[in-house]
Coordinates of C-alpha atoms in Angstrom, one line a residue:
Chain A
E1112 CA 116.9 119.9 89.3
V1113 CA 114.6 117.2 90.5
Q1114 CA 114.5 117.0 94.4
L1115 CA 112.4 114.9 96.8
L1116 CA 112.5 115.6 100.5
E1117 CA 110.8 113.3 102.9
S1118 CA 109.8 114.0 106.4
G1119 CA 107.6 112.6 109.1
G1120 CA 109.6 109.6 110.3
G1121 CA 110.4 108.9 113.9
L1122 CA 109.6 106.4 116.7
A1123 CA 106.2 105.0 117.1
Q1124 CA 104.6 102.3 119.3
P1125 CA 103.2 99.2 117.9
G1126 CA 99.5 100.0 116.9
G1127 CA 100.4 103.6 116.6
S1128 CA 100.3 105.7 113.6
L1129 CA 102.7 108.2 111.7
R1130 CA 102.3 110.3 108.6
L1131 CA 105.0 110.7 106.1
S1132 CA 105.3 113.6 103.7
C1133 CA 107.5 114.0 100.5
V1134 CA 107.8 117.3 99.1
V1135 CA 109.0 117.6 95.4
S1136 CA 110.4 120.2 93.0
G1137 CA 111.8 120.3 89.6
F1138 CA 109.2 118.5 87.6
T1139 CA 105.6 118.6 86.7
F1140 CA 104.3 116.7 89.7
N1141 CA 100.9 115.8 88.3
G1142 CA 102.3 114.1 85.3
Y1143 CA 104.1 111.4 87.2
A1144 CA 103.0 108.5 89.3
M1145 CA 104.9 108.3 92.6
N1146 CA 105.7 105.5 95.1
W1147 CA 107.0 104.7 98.4
V1148 CA 109.7 102.1 98.8
R1149 CA 111.1 101.0 102.1
Q1150 CA 114.3 99.3 103.4
A1151 CA 114.5 97.6 106.6
P1152 CA 117.7 97.9 108.5
G1153 CA 120.6 96.1 106.7
K1154 CA 118.0 94.5 104.1
G1155 CA 116.8 95.0 100.5
L1156 CA 114.3 97.1 99.0
E1157 CA 110.6 96.5 99.3
W1158 CA 108.0 98.4 97.1
V1159 CA 105.2 99.7 99.5
S1160 CA 102.7 101.8 97.4
V1161 CA 102.0 103.9 94.3
I1162 CA 99.7 106.7 93.4
S1163 CA 98.8 107.8 89.8
G1164 CA 99.5 111.4 88.7
S1165 CA 95.9 112.5 89.3
G1166 CA 95.8 110.7 92.6
G1167 CA 92.8 108.7 91.3
S1168 CA 94.5 105.4 91.4
T1169 CA 96.4 103.7 94.1
D1170 CA 97.9 100.2 94.9
Y1171 CA 99.6 98.8 98.0
A1172 CA 101.8 95.8 98.8
D1173 CA 99.9 93.1 100.7
S1174 CA 102.1 93.7 103.7
V1175 CA 100.6 97.2 104.2
K1176 CA 97.1 97.0 102.5
G1177 CA 94.4 98.1 104.8
R1178 CA 96.9 99.8 107.1
F1179 CA 98.7 102.3 104.9
T1180 CA 97.0 105.1 102.8
M1181 CA 98.8 106.9 100.1
S1182 CA 97.6 110.4 98.8
R1183 CA 98.9 113.4 97.1
D1184 CA 98.1 117.2 96.9
N1185 CA 99.2 118.2 93.5
S1186 CA 98.7 121.8 94.4
K1187 CA 101.4 121.7 97.0
N1188 CA 103.7 119.3 95.2
T1189 CA 103.4 116.8 98.1
L1190 CA 103.0 113.2 98.6
Y1191 CA 101.9 111.6 101.8
L1192 CA 101.8 108.1 103.4
Q1193 CA 99.3 107.6 106.4
M1194 CA 100.6 104.7 108.3
N1195 CA 98.2 103.2 110.9
S1196 CA 98.2 100.0 113.0
L1197 CA 102.0 99.9 112.8
R1198 CA 104.0 96.8 113.5
A1199 CA 107.7 96.3 114.4
E1200 CA 108.2 94.8 111.0
D1201 CA 107.3 98.2 109.4
T1202 CA 110.6 99.4 110.9
A1203 CA 112.6 100.8 107.7
I1204 CA 113.7 103.7 105.9
Y1205 CA 110.9 105.0 103.8
Y1206 CA 111.8 106.6 100.3
C1207 CA 109.5 108.4 98.0
A1208 CA 110.4 107.7 94.4
K1209 CA 109.4 109.3 91.3
E1210 CA 108.4 107.2 88.1
K1211 CA 109.8 107.6 84.7
G1212 CA 106.2 108.1 83.6
D1213 CA 102.6 107.9 84.8
Y1214 CA 102.6 104.1 85.9
N1215 CA 105.8 103.5 84.1
G1216 CA 107.2 101.4 87.0
H1217 CA 110.8 102.4 87.0
F1218 CA 112.0 104.9 89.7
D1219 CA 114.3 107.5 88.2
Y1220 CA 114.5 109.8 91.2
W1221 CA 114.5 109.0 94.8
G1222 CA 114.5 111.1 98.1
Q1223 CA 117.0 110.6 100.8
G1224 CA 114.6 108.7 102.9
T1225 CA 113.1 108.9 106.5
L1226 CA 113.6 106.5 109.0
V1227 CA 110.5 105.0 110.8
T1228 CA 111.0 103.0 114.0
V1229 CA 108.3 100.9 115.5
S1230 CA 109.1 99.9 119.0
S1231 CA 107.6 99.9 122.7
Chain B
E1217 CA 104.3 87.8 92.8
I1218 CA 107.5 87.7 90.4
V1219 CA 110.6 86.7 92.4
L1220 CA 113.9 88.1 91.3
T1221 CA 116.9 86.2 92.3
Q1222 CA 120.3 87.9 92.0
S1223 CA 123.6 86.1 91.9
P1224 CA 126.2 86.3 93.1
A1225 CA 125.3 87.6 96.4
T1226 CA 128.8 89.3 96.8
L1227 CA 131.3 90.0 93.9
S1228 CA 135.0 90.6 95.1
L1229 CA 136.8 92.4 92.4
S1230 CA 139.6 94.9 91.9
P1231 CA 139.5 98.2 90.2
G1232 CA 139.8 98.0 86.5
E1233 CA 138.2 94.4 86.5
R1234 CA 134.9 93.6 84.7
A1235 CA 131.9 92.9 86.8
T1236 CA 129.0 90.6 85.7
L1237 CA 125.9 90.6 87.8
S1238 CA 122.9 88.3 87.2
C1239 CA 119.3 88.6 87.8
R1240 CA 116.8 85.7 87.1
A1241 CA 113.0 86.2 87.3
S1242 CA 110.4 83.5 88.3
Q1243 CA 108.5 84.3 85.3
S1244 CA 108.9 86.4 82.0
V1245 CA 109.3 90.1 82.6
T1246 CA 109.7 90.7 78.8
G1247 CA 112.1 93.6 78.8
Y1248 CA 110.8 95.6 81.8
L1249 CA 113.8 95.2 84.1
A1250 CA 115.8 97.9 85.7
W1251 CA 119.1 98.1 87.7
Y1252 CA 119.9 100.3 90.6
Q1253 CA 123.0 101.2 92.6
Q1254 CA 123.0 102.0 96.4
K1255 CA 125.9 103.1 98.3
P1256 CA 125.9 103.0 102.2
G1257 CA 123.7 105.7 103.5
Q1258 CA 122.4 106.8 100.1
A1259 CA 119.2 106.4 98.3
P1260 CA 119.3 103.9 95.3
R1261 CA 120.2 105.4 91.9
L1262 CA 118.6 104.2 88.7
L1263 CA 121.4 103.0 86.4
I1264 CA 119.5 101.0 83.6
Y1265 CA 115.9 100.7 82.6
D1266 CA 114.1 98.5 80.3
T1267 CA 116.9 96.1 80.3
S1268 CA 119.5 98.2 78.3
K1269 CA 118.7 101.8 78.4
R1270 CA 121.2 103.8 80.5
A1271 CA 119.5 106.5 82.7
T1272 CA 120.6 110.1 82.5
G1273 CA 124.1 110.8 83.4
I1274 CA 125.1 107.0 83.7
P1275 CA 128.5 106.3 82.4
A1276 CA 129.0 104.1 79.4
R1277 CA 130.9 101.5 81.4
F1278 CA 127.4 100.4 82.7
S1279 CA 125.3 98.2 80.3
G1280 CA 122.5 95.8 80.5
S1281 CA 121.4 92.8 78.5
G1282 CA 118.9 90.0 78.5
S1283 CA 115.1 89.1 78.1
G1284 CA 112.4 87.0 79.4
T1285 CA 113.8 85.6 82.7
D1286 CA 117.5 86.2 82.5
F1287 CA 119.2 89.6 82.6
T1288 CA 122.9 90.9 83.1
L1289 CA 124.3 94.0 84.3
T1290 CA 128.0 94.6 83.2
I1291 CA 130.4 97.1 84.5
S1292 CA 133.1 97.0 81.8
S1293 CA 136.0 98.4 84.0
L1294 CA 135.3 98.9 87.7
E1295 CA 136.0 102.4 89.0
P1296 CA 136.5 103.1 92.8
E1297 CA 133.1 104.7 93.0
D1298 CA 131.3 101.5 91.6
F1299 CA 131.7 99.4 94.7
A1300 CA 128.2 99.3 96.0
V1301 CA 125.1 97.1 96.1
Y1302 CA 123.1 96.5 93.0
Y1303 CA 119.4 95.7 92.8
C1304 CA 117.3 94.5 89.9
Q1305 CA 113.6 95.4 89.7
Q1306 CA 110.7 94.5 87.5
R1307 CA 107.9 96.6 86.3
I1308 CA 105.7 94.2 84.1
N1309 CA 103.6 92.9 87.2
W1310 CA 102.1 94.1 90.5
P1311 CA 103.6 94.2 93.2
R1312 CA 106.7 95.7 91.8
T1313 CA 109.6 93.6 93.1
F1314 CA 113.3 93.9 93.7
G1315 CA 116.1 91.2 93.7
Q1316 CA 117.8 90.8 97.1
G1317 CA 120.9 92.6 95.8
T1318 CA 124.5 91.9 94.7
K1319 CA 127.3 93.6 96.7
V1320 CA 130.4 94.6 94.6
E1321 CA 133.4 94.7 97.1
I1322 CA 137.0 95.6 96.6
K1323 CA 139.1 92.5 96.6

């Protein structure tokens, strides 16, 4: 059974940092690209970032480029999102999502999400 | 960036009725469009990928069609558990983008 479990969310001050983690099981982790997708309260879905199965390639939404860094540890089946210079508009539920393949681009499994709140 | 526009914003229907949801892209996505269902407090769930392929475990009452810039998700006969928000998403281009969602509510 495929499982994704995020952690690391919480309250951060504007300009602060948080590091999200996503531990996965039930599939060959290094064979799939992984993504972070966020959802602001009461709003729709926004793609944030992607990392290839090997970890050698990443891409980011313009809204987070230069502030967020996505990485993975394939030996630990774990995905990370380092979030720096946080802004109020980063407040959202952050979901990790598995792609159907490596850089397939559709998301077939999602975690339950972790809430990030940026406020003073 | 490819903008996906979903219509209607809200669809009010009764169980057993047919639901037709639309997603229009600002430029062609060929057939690289997916549909997701999201219920309150839950993560999205993949229903349809590459326009018309049902994801694992998705009932046959869900079907997708279209090509280029115009796509449709059809639920042939609404079950009580189908009342939710539905999003379309394209994978032909970066950044990956989602539509703003269509809420299917009980009439």
